Coordinates of C-alpha atoms and ligand atoms in Angstrom, one line a residue:
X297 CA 4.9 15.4 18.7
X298 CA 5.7 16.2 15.5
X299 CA 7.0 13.4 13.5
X300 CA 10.3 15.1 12.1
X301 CA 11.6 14.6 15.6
X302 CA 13.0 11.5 14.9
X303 CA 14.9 12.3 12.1
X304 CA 16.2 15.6 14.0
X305 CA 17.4 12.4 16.3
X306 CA 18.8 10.1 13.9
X307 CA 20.6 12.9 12.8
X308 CA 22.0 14.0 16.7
X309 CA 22.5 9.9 17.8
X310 CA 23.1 8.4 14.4
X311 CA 24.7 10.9 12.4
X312 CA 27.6 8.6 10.9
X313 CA 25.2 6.0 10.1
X314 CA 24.1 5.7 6.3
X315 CA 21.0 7.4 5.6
X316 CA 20.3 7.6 1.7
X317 CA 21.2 5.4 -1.3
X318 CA 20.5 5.6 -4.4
X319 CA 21.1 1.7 -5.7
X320 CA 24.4 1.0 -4.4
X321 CA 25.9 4.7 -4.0
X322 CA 25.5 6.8 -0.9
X323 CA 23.5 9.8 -1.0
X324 CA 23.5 10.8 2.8
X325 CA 24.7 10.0 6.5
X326 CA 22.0 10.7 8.8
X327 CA 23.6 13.8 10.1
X328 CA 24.2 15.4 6.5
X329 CA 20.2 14.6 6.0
X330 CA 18.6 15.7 9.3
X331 CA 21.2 19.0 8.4
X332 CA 19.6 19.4 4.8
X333 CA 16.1 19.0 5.6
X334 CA 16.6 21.3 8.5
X335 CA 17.6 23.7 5.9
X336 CA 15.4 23.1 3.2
X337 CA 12.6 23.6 6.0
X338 CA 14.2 26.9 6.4
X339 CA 13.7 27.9 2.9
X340 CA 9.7 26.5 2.8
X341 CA 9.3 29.2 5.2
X342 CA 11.3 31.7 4.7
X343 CA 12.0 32.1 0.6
X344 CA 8.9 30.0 -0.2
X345 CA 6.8 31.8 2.2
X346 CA 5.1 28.9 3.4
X347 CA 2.5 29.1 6.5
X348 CA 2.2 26.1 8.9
X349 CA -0.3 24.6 7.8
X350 CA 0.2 24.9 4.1
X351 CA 0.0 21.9 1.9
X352 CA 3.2 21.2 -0.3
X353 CA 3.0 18.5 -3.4
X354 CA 5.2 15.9 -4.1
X355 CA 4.9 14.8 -7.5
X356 CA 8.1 12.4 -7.7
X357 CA 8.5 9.1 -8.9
X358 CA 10.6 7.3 -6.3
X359 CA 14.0 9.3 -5.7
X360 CA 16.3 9.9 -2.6
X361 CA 15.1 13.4 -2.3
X362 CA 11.4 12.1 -1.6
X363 CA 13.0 11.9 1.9
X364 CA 14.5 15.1 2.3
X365 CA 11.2 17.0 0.7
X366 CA 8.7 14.5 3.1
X367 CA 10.9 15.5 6.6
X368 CA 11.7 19.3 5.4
X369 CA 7.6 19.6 4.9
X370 CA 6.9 18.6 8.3
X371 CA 9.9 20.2 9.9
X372 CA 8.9 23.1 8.5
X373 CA 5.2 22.5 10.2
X374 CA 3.5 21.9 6.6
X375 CA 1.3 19.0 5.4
X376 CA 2.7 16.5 2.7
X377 CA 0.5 15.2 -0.4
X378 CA 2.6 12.7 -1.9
X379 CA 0.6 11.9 -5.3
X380 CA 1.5 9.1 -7.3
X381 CA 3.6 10.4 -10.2
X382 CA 2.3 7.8 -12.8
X383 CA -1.3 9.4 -12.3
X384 CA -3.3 10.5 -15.1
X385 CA -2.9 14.6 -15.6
X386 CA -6.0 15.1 -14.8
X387 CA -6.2 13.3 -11.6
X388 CA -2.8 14.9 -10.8
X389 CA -4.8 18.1 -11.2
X390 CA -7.5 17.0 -9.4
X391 CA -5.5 16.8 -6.3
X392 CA -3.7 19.9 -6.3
X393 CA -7.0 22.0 -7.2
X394 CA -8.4 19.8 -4.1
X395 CA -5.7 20.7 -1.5
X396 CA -4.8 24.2 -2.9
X397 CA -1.1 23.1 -2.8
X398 CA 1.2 25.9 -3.2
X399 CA 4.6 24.5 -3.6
X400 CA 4.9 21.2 -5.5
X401 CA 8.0 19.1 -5.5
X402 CA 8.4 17.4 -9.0
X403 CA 10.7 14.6 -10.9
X404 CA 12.2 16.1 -13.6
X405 CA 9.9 15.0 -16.2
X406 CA 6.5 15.5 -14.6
X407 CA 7.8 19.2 -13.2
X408 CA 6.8 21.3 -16.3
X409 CA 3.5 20.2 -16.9
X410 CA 2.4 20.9 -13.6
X411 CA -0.2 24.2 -12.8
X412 CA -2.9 24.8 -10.7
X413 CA -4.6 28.0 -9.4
X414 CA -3.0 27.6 -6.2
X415 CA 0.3 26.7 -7.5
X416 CA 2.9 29.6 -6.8
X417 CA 6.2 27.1 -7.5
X418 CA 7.0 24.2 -9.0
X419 CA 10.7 23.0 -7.9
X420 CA 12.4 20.2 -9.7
X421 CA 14.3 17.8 -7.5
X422 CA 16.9 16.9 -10.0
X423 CA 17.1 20.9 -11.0
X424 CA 20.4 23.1 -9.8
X425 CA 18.1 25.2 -8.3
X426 CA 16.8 22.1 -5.9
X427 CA 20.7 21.7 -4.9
X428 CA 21.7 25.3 -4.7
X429 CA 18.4 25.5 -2.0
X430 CA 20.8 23.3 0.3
X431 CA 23.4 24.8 -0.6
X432 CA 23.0 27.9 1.6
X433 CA 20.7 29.2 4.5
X434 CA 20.5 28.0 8.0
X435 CA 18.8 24.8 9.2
X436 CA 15.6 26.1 11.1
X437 CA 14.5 24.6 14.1
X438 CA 11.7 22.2 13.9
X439 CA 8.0 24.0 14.3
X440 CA 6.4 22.4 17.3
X441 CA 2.6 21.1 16.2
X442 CA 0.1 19.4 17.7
X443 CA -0.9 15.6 17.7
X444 CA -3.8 15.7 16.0
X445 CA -2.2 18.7 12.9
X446 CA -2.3 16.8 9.4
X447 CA 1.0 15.6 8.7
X448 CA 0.1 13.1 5.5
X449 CA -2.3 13.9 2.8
X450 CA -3.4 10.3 1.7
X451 CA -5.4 10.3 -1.6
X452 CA -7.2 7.2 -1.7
X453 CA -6.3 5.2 -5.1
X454 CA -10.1 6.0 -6.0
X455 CA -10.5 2.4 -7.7
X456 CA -14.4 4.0 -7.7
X457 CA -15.2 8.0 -8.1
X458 CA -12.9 10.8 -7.2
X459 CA -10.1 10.4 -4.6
X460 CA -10.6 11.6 -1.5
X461 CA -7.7 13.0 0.9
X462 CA -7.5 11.2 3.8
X463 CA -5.7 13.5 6.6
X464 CA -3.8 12.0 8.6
X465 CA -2.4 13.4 11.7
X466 CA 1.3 13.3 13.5
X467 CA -0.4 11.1 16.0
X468 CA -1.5 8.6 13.2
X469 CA 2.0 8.3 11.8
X470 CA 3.7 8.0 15.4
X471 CA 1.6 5.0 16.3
X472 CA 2.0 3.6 12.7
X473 CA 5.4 3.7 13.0
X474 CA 5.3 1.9 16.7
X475 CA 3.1 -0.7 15.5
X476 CA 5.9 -1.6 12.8
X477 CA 8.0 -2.6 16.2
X478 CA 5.3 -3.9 18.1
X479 CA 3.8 -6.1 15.4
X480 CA 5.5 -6.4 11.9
X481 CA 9.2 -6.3 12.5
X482 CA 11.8 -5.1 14.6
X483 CA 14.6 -3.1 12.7
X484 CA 18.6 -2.1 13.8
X485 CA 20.5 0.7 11.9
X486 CA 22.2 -1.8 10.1
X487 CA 19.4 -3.2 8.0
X488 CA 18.0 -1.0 5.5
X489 CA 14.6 -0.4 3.4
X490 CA 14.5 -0.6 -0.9
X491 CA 11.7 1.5 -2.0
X492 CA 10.7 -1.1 -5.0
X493 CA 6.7 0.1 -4.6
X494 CA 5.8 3.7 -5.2
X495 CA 6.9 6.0 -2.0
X496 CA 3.5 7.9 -2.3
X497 CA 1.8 5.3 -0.7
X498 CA 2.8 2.0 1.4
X499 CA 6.7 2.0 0.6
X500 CA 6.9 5.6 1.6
X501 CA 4.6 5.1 4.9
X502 CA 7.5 2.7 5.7
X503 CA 10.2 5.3 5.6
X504 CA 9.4 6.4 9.1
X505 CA 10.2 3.6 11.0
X506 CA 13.5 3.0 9.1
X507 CA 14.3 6.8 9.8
X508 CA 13.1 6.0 14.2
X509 CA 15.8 2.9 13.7
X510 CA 18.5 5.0 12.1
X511 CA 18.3 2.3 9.2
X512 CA 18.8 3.2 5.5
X513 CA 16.3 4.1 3.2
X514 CA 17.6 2.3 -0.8
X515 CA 15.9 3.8 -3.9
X516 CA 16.7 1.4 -6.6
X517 CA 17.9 3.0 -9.9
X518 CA 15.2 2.1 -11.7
X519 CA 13.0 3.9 -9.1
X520 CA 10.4 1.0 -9.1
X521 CA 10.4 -2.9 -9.3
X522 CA 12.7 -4.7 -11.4
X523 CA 12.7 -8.3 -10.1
X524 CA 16.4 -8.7 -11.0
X525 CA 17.2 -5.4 -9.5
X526 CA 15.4 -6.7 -6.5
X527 CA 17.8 -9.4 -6.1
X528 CA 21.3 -7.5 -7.6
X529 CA 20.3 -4.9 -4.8
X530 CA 20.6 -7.5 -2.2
X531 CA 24.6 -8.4 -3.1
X532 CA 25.0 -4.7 -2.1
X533 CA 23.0 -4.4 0.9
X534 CA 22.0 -6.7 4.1
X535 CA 19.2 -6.9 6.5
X536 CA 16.8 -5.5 3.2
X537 CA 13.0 -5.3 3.6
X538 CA 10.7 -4.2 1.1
X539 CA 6.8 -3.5 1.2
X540 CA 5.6 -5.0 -2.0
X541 CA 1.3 -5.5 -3.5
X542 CA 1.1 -9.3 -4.0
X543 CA 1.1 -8.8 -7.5
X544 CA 4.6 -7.7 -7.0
X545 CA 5.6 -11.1 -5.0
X546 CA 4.0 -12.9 -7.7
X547 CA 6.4 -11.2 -10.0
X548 CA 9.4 -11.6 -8.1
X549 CA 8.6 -15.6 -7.4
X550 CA 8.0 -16.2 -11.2
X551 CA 11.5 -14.7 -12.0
X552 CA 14.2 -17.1 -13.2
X553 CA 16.5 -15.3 -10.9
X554 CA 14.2 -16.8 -7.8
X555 CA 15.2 -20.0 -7.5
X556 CA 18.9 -19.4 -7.8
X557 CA 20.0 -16.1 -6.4
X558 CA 21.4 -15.8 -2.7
X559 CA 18.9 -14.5 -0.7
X560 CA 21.0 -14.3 2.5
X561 CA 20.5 -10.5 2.9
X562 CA 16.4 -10.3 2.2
X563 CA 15.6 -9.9 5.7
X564 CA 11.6 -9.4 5.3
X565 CA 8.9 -8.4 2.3
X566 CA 6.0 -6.9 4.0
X567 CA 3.4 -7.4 1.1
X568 CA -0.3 -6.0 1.2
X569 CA -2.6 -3.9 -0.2
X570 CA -4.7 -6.6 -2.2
X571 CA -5.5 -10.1 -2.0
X572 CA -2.3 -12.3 -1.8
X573 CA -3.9 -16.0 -3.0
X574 CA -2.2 -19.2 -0.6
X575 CA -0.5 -20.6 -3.2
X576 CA 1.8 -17.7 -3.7
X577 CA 2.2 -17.4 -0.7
X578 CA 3.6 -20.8 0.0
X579 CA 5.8 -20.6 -3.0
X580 CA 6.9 -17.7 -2.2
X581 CA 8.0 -18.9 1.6
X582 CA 9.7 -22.0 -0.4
X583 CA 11.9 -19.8 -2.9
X584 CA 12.8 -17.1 -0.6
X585 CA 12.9 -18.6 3.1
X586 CA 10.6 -17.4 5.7
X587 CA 10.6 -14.0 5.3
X588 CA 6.7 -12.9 5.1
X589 CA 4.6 -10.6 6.5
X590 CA 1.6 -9.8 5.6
X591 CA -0.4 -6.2 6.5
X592 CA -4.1 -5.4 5.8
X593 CA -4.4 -1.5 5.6
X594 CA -6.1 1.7 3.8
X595 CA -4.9 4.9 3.4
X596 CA -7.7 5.8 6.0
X597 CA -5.6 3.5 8.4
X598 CA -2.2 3.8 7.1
X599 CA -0.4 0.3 7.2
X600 CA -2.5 -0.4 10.1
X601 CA -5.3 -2.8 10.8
X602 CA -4.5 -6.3 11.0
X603 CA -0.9 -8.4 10.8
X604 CA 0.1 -11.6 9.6
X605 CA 3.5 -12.2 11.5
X606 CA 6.5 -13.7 10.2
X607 CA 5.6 -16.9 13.3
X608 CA 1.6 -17.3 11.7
X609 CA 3.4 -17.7 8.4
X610 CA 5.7 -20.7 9.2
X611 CA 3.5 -22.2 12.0
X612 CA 3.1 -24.9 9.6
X613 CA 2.2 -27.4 12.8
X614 CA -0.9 -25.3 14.1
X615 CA -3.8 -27.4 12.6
X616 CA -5.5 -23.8 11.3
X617 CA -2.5 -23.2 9.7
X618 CA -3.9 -23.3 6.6
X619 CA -6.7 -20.7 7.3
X620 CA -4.3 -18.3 9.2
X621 CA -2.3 -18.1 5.6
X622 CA -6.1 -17.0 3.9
X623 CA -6.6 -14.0 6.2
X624 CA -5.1 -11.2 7.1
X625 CA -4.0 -12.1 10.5
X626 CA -4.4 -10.1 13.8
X627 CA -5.7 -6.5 14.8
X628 CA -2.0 -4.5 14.6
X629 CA -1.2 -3.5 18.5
X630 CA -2.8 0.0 18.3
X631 CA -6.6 -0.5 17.1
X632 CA -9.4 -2.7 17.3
X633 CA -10.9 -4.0 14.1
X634 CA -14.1 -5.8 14.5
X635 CA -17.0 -6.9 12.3
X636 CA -20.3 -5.5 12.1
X637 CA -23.7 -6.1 10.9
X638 CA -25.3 -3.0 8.7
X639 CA -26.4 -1.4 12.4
X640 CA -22.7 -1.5 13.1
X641 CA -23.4 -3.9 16.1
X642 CA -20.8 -6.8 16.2
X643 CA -21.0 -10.2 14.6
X644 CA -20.3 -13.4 16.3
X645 CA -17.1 -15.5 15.4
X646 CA -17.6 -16.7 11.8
X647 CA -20.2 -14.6 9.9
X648 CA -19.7 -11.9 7.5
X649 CA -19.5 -8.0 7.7
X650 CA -18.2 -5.1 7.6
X651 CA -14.9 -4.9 9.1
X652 CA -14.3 -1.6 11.4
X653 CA -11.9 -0.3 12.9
X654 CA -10.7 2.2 15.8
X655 CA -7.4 3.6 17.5
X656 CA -4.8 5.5 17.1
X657 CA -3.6 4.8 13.4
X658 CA -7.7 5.9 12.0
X659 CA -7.3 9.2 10.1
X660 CA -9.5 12.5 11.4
X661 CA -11.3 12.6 8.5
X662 CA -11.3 13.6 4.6
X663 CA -10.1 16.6 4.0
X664 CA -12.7 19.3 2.7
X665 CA -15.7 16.4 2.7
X666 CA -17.6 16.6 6.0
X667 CA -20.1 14.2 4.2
X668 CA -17.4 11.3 2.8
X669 CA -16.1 12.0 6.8
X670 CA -19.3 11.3 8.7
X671 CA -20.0 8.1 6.4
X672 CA -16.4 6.8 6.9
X673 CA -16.6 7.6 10.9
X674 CA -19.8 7.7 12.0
X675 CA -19.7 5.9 15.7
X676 CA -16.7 6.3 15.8
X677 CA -15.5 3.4 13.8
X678 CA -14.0 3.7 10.4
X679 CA -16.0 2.1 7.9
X680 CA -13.8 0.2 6.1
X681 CA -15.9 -1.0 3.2
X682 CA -14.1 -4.4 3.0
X683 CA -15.9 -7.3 3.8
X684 CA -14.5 -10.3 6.1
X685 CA -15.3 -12.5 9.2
X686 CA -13.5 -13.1 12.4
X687 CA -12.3 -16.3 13.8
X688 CA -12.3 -17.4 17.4
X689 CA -8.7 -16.5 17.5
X690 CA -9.2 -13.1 16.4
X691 CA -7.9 -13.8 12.8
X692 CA -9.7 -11.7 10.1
X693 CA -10.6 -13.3 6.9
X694 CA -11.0 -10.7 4.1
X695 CA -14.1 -12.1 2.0
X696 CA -14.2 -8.9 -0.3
X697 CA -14.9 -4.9 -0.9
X698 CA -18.5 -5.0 -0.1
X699 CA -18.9 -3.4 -3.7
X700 CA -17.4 -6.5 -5.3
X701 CA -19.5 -9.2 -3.7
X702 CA -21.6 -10.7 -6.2
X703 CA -25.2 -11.4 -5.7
X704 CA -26.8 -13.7 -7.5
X705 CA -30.2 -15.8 -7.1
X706 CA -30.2 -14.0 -3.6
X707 CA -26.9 -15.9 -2.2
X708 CA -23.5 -13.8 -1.9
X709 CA -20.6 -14.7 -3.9
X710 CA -17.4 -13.8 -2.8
X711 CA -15.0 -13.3 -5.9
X712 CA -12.2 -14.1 -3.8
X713 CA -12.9 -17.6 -3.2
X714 CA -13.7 -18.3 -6.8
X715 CA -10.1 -17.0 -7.5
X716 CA -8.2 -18.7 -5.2
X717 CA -10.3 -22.0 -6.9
X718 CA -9.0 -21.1 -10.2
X719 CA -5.5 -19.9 -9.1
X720 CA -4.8 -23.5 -8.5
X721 CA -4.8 -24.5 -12.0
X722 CA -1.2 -24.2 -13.1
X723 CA -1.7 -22.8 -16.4
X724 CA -3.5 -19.4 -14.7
X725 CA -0.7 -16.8 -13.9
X726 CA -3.7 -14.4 -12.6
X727 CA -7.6 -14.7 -12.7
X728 CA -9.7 -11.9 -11.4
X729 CA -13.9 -12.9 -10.8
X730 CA -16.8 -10.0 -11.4
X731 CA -20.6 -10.1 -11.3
X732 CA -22.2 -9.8 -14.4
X733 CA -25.9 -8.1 -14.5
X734 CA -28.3 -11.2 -15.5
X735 CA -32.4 -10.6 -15.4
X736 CA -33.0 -14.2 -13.7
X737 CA -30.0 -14.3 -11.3
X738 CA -29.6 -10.9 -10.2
X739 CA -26.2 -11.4 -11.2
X740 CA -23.9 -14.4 -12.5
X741 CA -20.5 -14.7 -11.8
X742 CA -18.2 -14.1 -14.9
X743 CA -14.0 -15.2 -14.7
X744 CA -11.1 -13.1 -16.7
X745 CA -8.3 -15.2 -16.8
X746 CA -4.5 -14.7 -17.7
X747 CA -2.9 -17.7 -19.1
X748 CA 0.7 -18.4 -18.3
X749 CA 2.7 -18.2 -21.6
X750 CA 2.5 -20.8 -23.8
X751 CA -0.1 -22.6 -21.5
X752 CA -3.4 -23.8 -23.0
X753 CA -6.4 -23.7 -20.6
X754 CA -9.6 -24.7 -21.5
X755 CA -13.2 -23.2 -20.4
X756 CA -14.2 -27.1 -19.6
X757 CA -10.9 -27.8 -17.9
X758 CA -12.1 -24.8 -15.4
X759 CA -15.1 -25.6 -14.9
X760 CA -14.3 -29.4 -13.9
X761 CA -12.0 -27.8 -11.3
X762 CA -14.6 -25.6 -9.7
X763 CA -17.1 -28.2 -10.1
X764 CA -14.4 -30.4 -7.5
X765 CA -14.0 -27.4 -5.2
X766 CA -17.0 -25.1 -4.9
X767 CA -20.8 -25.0 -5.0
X768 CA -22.5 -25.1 -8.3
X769 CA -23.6 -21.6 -7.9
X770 CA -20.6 -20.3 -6.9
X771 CA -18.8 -21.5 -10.3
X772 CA -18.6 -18.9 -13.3
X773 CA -20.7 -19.0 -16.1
X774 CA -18.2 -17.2 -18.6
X775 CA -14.6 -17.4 -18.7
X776 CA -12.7 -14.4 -20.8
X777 CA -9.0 -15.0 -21.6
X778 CA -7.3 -11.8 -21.8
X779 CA -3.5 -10.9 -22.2
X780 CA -3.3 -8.9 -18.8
X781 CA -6.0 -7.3 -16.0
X782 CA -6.0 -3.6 -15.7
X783 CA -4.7 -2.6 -12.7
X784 CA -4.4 0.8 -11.0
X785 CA -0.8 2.1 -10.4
X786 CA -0.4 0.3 -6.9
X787 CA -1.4 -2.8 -8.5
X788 CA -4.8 -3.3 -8.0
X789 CA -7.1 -5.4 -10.1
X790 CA -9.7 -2.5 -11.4
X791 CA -12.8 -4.5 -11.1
X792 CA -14.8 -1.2 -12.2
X793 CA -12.8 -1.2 -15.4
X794 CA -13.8 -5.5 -16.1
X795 CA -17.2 -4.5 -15.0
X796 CA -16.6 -2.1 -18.1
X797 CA -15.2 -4.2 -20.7
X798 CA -18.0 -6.8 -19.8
X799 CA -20.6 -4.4 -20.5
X800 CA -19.4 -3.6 -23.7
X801 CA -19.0 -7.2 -25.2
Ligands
AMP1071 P1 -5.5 1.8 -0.3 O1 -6.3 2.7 0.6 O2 -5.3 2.3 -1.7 O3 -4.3 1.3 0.4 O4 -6.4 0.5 -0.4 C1 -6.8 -0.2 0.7 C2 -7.7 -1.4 0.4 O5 -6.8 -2.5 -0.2 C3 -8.3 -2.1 1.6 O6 -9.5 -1.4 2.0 C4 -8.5 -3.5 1.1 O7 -9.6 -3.6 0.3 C5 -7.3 -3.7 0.2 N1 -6.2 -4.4 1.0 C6 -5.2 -3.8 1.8 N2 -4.5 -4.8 2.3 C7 -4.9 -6.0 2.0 C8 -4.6 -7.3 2.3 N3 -3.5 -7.6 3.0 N4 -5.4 -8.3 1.7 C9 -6.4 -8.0 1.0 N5 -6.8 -6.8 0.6 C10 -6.1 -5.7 1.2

């Protein structure tokens, strides 16, 4: 099935029902949206010339019209490459020389810089020429496909080497969006979605099973995270949720606005993506009520591998309660994850390894890298790269990307223990933990730390609480105090980059 269906019936079922808003004004019912993208699907074949098939860009920052462009593309029977818009040029580039994209959809301000070889038009959303496209031509009917055509381009956030596109099919989106019912949420068309994190990756993944519910889909005015806007948005809207990185909770929690604004309509935050440490986590239950979820995911599995329910979050009673909030919870509904030694044969309960995973949410493959593709799939499992063990329970414990754990004197080191150590010290807003090459060791393990303002934290004071928490040779030997942590544009810590800095002191 292709997954434009269900906005074609949203639009039949639903059509009175609020579709689009941008902040607190209304873009779009669903009927005047599954009637625009119907159109504008019309003119990707017809005036653009697009083939099923083709690839069309999206090069937006977050805007109402991400929607419209994301459903017309696959109405139309074409495959989608939403890119980040704050990429670097060249990286933008990158991925339109890779996918040989030959219509782009562009924010205003990104929309003349943009050229590739296979680029034949660049249309900006904001432009007259975007609105006059709607303005006439028929709506076309939706182009039938098959379950496994590419729907999604997903370029990985290539934290190491060059992005890679992972393709994923209408199948994968379909069962993505029915394991958001089954095992993150249920939603009713009066609740709605804010995209606060960037709609090219985890907040836009998201827009499908708000668009199956006939729910509404908020871009803030700011078109990214605000933590006051965050809250202002929810005196304007009810039954919100929001997909947010962790770093983005932490944000939103150490506002001023958190302790005191009514949070009545903030239905659910799904948060993932990264490492979300348990003290956040707890504080972020007490300010805002019990309104967690947690997903693990890749773009190779979109949204989809394990869950940490809402119930595992405020199960305070159950005596692993503790070590349910450190993992990642449960394999979602439609795949198996397990962990695996390096021959890819399972581990028992409680020892580290690979995590894999399998079922319907795993993408076919890279696109245009039958080598990256056998690696990632070979068995029939996706390779995840990310390291973690699995309880009795069948609770998944993420240890660490296998690139990140540090060896040294022959023992593994996993950096996100050694955080969550240092995390309790009050005067740390964020502290992120690398191995550092060292001739005897192997490696030693070396702390960057973010102070909170106008904290003072001292190296001694650090190492006394590691000393009281972890084993000698787990504790760092160096602790850098930086301003921030470089992070890519969804938020993650770029440990290659630290790796970097350190070998240049
Ligand atoms: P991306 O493909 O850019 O979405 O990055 C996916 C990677 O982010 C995963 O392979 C994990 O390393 C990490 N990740 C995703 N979700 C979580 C989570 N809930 N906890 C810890 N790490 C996560």
């Amino acid at each position: 099935m292709n997954v434009a269906r269900l906005l074609v019936r949203a639009g039949g079922a639903a059509a009175d029902r609020p579709a689009l808003y941008e902040g607190a004004a209304l873009r779009a019912t669903y009927g005047a949206l599954a009637e625009r993208v119907a159109t504008l699907a019309g003119h990707m074949r017809g005036r653009l010339g697009l083939d099923p098939g083709d690839r069309v860009a999206l090069v937006m920052a977050n805007c109402w019209q991400y929607v419209e462009v994301l459903f017309a593309t696959w109405h139309a029977g074409l495959v989608a490459v939403p890119i980040n818009a704050k990429l670097h040029p060249k990286e933008l580039t990158f991925i339109l020389d890779h996918t040989a994209a030959r219509v782009a959809f562009a924010s205003a301000d990104l929309a003349p810089d943009l050229s590739a070889p296979a680029l034949e038009a660049v249309i900006d959303v904001d432009s007259r020429e975007y609105g006059a496209l709607m303005a006439d031509g028929a709506p076309a009917p939706i182009e039938p496909c098959r379950p496994d055509d590419t729907a999604w381009l997903f370029y990985t956030s290539g934290t190491t080497g060059r992005p890679k596109g992972a393709m994923l099919s209408h199948r994968n989106l379909l069962a993505m969006t029915l394991s958001y019912f089954a095992d993150v949420d249920a939603i009713t068309a009066d609740d709605c979605i804010v995209h606060h994190a960037p709609m090219s990756h985890g907040s836009g993944m998201y827009i499908l099973p708000h668009v199956a519910a006939a729910a509404a889909q908020v871009v803030p005015e700011s078109r990214g995270f605000d933590p006051d806007e965050v809250f202002a948005l929810l005196t304007c809207h009810r039954g919100v949720s929001f997909f947010a990185a962790p770093t983005m909770v932490r944000r939103l929690i150490d506002s001023p606005e958190a302790g005191r604004a009514d949070t009545a309509n903030l239905k659910t935050i799904v948060y993932g993506g990264g490492p979300m440490y348990v003290a956040d986590c707890k504080r972020a239950m007490e300010l805002l009520g019990p309104k967690l979820v947690q997903i693990y995911g890749q773009g190779e599995s979109p949204m989809t591998i394990t869950c940490l329910s809402r119930r595992h979050h405020t199960d305070r009673n159950h005596p692993r309660h503790e070590a349910r909030l450190a993992s990642v919870g449960v394999a979602h509904t439609v795949v198996e994850a397990m962990v695996a030694d390096a021959d890819d044969q399972p581990l028992s309960c409680g020892e580290t390894g690979e995590v894999l995973v399998r079922g319907e949410t795993v993408m076919t493959g890279y696109w245009r890298n039958p080598d990256a593709t056998a690696e990632a799939l070979h068995g029939g499992w996706l390779h995840t790269g990310d390291v973690g063990a699995l309880d009795g329970d069948g609770f998944l414990t993420l240890k660490d990307r296998s690139k990140d754990v540090i060896i040294s004197g022959g023992a593994n080191i996993y950096p996100r223990e050694v955080e969550e150590i240092l995390l309790q010290h009050e005067g740390i807003a964020e502290a992120s933990v690398i191995g550092q090459p060292d001739p005897e060791w192997g490696e030693t393990v070396v702390a960057f730390i973010v102070t909170q303002p106008g904290a003072t934290v001292t190296p001694d004071a650090l190492e006394r609480l590691c000393l009281d928490h972890l084993a000698r040779f787990k504790k760092p030997k160096a602790y850098h105090f930086v301003a921030a942590l470089p992070k890519n544009n969804t938020g993650k810590v770029l440990k290659t980059e630290l790796r970097r800095l350190l070998s240049e002191t």
